[in-house]
CSV table of C-alpha atoms in Angstrom, one decimal:
chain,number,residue,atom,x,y,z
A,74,UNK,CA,0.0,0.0,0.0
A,75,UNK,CA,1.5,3.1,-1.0
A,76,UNK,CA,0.4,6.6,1.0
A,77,UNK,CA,0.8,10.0,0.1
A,78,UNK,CA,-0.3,13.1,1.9
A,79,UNK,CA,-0.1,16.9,0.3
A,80,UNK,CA,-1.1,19.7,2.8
A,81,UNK,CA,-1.4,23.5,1.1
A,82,UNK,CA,-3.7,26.4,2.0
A,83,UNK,CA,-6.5,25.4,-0.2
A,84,UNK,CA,-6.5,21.4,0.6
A,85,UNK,CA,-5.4,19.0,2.9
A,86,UNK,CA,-5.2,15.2,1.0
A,87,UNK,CA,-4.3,11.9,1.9
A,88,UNK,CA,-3.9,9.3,-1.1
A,89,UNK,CA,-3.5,5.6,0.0
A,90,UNK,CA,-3.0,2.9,-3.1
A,91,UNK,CA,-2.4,-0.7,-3.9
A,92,UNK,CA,-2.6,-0.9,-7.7
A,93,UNK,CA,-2.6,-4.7,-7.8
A,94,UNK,CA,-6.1,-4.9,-5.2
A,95,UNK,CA,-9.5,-5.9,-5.7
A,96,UNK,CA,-11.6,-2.8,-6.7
A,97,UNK,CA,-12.2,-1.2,-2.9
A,98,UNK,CA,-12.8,2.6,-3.1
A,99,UNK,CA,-13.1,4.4,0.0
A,100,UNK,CA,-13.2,8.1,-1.2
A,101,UNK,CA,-14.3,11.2,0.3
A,102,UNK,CA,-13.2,14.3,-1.9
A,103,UNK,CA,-15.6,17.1,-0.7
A,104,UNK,CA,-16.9,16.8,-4.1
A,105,UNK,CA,-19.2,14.0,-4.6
A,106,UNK,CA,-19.0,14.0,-8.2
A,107,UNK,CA,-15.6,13.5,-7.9
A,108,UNK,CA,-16.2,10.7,-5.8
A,109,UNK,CA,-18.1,8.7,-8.2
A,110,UNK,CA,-15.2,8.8,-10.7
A,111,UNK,CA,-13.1,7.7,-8.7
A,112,UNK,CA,-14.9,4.7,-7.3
A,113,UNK,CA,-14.9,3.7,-10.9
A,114,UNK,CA,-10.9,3.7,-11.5
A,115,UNK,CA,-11.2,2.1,-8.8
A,116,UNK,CA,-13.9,-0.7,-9.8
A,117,UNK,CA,-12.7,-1.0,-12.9
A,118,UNK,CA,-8.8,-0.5,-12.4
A,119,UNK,CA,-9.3,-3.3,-9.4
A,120,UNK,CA,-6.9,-0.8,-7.3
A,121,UNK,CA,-7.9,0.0,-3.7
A,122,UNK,CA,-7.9,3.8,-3.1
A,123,UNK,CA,-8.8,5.7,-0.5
A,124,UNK,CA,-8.8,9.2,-0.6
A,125,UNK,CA,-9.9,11.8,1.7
A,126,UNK,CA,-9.7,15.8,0.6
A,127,UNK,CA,-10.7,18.9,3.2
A,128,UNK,CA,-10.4,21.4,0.9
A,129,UNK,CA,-12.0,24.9,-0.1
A,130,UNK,CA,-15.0,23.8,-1.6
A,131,UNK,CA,-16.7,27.0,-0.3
A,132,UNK,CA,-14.5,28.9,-2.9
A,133,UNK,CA,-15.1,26.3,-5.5
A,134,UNK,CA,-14.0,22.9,-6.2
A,135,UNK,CA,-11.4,23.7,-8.5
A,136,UNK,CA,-8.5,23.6,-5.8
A,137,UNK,CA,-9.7,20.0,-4.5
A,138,UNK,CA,-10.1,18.2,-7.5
A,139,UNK,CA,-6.9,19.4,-9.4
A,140,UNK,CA,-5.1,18.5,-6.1
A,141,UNK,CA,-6.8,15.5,-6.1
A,142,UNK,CA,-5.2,14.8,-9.5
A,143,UNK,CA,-1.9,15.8,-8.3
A,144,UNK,CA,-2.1,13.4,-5.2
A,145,UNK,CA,-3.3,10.6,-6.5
A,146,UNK,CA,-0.8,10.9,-9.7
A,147,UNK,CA,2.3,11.2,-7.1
A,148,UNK,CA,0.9,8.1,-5.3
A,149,UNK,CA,0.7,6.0,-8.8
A,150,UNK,CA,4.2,7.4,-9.6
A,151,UNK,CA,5.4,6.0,-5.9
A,152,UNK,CA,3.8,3.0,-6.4
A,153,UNK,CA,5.2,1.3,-10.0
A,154,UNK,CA,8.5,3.0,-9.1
A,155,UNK,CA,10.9,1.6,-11.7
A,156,UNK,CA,8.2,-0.2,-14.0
A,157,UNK,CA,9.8,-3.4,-13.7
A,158,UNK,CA,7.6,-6.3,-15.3
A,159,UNK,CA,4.7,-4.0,-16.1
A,160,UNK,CA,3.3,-4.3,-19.5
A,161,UNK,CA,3.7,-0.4,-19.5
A,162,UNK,CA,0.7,-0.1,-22.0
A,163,UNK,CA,-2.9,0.1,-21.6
A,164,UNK,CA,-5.9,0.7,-23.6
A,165,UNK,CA,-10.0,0.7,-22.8
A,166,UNK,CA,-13.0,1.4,-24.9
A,167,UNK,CA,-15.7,1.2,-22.7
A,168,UNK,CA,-19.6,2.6,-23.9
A,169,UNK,CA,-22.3,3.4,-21.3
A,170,UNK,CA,-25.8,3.8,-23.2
A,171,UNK,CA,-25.1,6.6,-25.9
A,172,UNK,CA,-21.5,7.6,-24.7
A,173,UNK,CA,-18.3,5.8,-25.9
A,174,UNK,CA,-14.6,6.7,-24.4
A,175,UNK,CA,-11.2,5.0,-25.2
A,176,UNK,CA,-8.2,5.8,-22.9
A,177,UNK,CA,-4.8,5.3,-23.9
A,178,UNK,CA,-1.6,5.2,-21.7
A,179,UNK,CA,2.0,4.9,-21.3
A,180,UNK,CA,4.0,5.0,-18.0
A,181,UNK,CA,6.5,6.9,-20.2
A,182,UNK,CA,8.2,9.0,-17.6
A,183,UNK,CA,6.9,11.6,-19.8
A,184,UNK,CA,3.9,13.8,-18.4
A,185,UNK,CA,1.5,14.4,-21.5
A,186,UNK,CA,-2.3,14.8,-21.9
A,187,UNK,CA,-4.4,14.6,-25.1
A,188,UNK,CA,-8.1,15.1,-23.6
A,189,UNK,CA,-10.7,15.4,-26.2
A,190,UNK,CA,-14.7,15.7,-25.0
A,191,UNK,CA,-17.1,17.9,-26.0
A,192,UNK,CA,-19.2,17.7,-23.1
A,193,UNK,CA,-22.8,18.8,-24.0
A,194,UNK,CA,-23.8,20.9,-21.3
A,195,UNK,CA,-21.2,22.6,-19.0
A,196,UNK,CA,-22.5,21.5,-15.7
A,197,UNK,CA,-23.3,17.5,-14.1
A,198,UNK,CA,-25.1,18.9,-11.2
A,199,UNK,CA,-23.2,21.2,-9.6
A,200,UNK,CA,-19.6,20.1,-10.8
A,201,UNK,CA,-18.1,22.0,-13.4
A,202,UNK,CA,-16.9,19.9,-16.4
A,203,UNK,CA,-14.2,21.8,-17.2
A,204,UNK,CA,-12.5,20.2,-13.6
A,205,UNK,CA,-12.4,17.1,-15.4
A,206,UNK,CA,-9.3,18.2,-17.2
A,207,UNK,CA,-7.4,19.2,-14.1
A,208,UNK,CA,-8.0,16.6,-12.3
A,209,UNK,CA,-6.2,14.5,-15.9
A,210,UNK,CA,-3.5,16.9,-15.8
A,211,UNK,CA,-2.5,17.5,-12.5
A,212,UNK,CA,-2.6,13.3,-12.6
A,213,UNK,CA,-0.1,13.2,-15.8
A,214,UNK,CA,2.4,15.7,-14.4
A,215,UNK,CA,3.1,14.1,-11.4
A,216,UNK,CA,2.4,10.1,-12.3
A,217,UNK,CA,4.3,11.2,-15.4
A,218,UNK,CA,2.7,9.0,-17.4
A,219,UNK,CA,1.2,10.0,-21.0
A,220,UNK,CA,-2.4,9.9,-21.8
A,221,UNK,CA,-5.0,10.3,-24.9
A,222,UNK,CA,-8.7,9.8,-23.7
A,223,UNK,CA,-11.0,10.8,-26.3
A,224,UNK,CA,-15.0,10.5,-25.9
A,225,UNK,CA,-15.9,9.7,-29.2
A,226,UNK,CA,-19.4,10.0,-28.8
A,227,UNK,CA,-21.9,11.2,-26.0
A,228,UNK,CA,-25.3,13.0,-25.5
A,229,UNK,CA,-25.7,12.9,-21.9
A,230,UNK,CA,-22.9,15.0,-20.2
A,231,UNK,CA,-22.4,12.5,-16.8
A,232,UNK,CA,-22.3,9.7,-19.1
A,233,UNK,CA,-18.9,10.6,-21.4
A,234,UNK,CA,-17.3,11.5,-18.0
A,235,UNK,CA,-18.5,8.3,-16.6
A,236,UNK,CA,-17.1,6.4,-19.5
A,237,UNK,CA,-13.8,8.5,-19.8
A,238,UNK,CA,-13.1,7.5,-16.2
A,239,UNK,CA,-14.0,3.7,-16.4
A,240,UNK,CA,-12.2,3.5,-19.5
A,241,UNK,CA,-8.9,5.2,-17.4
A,242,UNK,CA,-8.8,2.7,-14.6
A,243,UNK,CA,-9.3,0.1,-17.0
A,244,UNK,CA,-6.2,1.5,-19.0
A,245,UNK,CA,-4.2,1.8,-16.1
A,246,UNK,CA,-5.4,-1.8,-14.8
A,247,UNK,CA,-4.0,-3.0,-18.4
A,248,UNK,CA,-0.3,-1.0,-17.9
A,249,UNK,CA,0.4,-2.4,-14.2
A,250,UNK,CA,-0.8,-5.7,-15.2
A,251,UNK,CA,2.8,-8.1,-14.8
A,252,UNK,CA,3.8,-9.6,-18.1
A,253,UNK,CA,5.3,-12.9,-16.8
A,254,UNK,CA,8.1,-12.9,-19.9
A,255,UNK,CA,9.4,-10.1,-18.4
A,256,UNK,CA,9.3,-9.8,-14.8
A,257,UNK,CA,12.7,-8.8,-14.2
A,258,UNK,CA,13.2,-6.2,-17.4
A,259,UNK,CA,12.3,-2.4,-17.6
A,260,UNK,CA,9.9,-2.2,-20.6
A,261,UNK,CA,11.9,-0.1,-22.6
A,262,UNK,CA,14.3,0.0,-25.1
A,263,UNK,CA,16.5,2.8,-23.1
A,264,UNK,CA,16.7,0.5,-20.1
A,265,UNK,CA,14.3,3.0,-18.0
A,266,UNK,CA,11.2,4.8,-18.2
């Protein structure tokens, strides 16, 4: 189990992880948006996360969840370490009714985000869509990993974020997956990633 804390003046967060667990989510962000995503990387990346976030929502929840992303990306970074024996890939399509995502990743060591959503109204309740790409970037520049997730189609705003996350944990499940012809090798050409 890997833990990582981050304490500023707009949010206090602890991040535990095991990447190799059985799904458990015990989240508890502030922002209960927020909190479904994450139960599904979660679910579907069958990693145990908990997560708890006191943070400024009375402002907004802008500071929490990009924190968030930050957190929980310096946690995943902690926990592959040096890669070893990971297929270092991973890829999901996943469709939920009308909506259809695909997430694509590499644990590169390279921090980079393609997000491409047209989200079809601004607002799922009271979250702000536009959050949904800080908490992907703050999560690429500190796991340093590199990402593409594209919703390729969607009417119903909560359910292209709902597939864009499943499809992420599903991606990452894929990546951190052990390939058993190479347990003891770095998967990469240069020897490190």
């Amino acid at each position: 189990m890997t833990k990582v804390s981050r304490k500023t003046n707009e949010t206090d967060i602890s991040v535990e992880l095991n990447i190799h667990g059985n799904g458990i989510a015990n989240i508890d962000t502030g922002v209960p948006f927020m909190d479904h995503m994450l139960d599904q990387v979660a679910r579907h990346g069958l990693m145990d996360i908990a997560i708890k976030c006191n943070g400024d929502t009375e402002i907004d929840d802008h500071h929490s969840v990009e924190d968030i992303g930050i957190t929980f990306g310096q946690a995943f970074a902690k926990a592959v370490g040096d890669k070893k024996g990971f297929n270092r890939y991973g890829y999901s399509y996943v469709p939920l009714d009308e909506a259809l995502s695909r997430a694509v990743l590499d644990l590169s060591g390279r921090p980079g985000l393609e997000l491409n959503v047209s989200f079809t109204r601004a607002m799922i309740g009271t979250f702000d869509v536009d959050l949904i790409g800080e908490f992907f970037q703050g999560f690429v520049n500190h796991s340093l990993i590199t990402l593409h997730i594209d919703n390729i189609k969607g009417v119903n705003s909560h359910h292209q974020a709902e597939t864009m996350f499943k499809a992420f944990g599903r991606a990452l499940r894929q990546a951190v997956t052990l390939d058993e012809k190479q347990l003891n090798t770095i998967p990469s050409t240069k020897g490190s990633l």
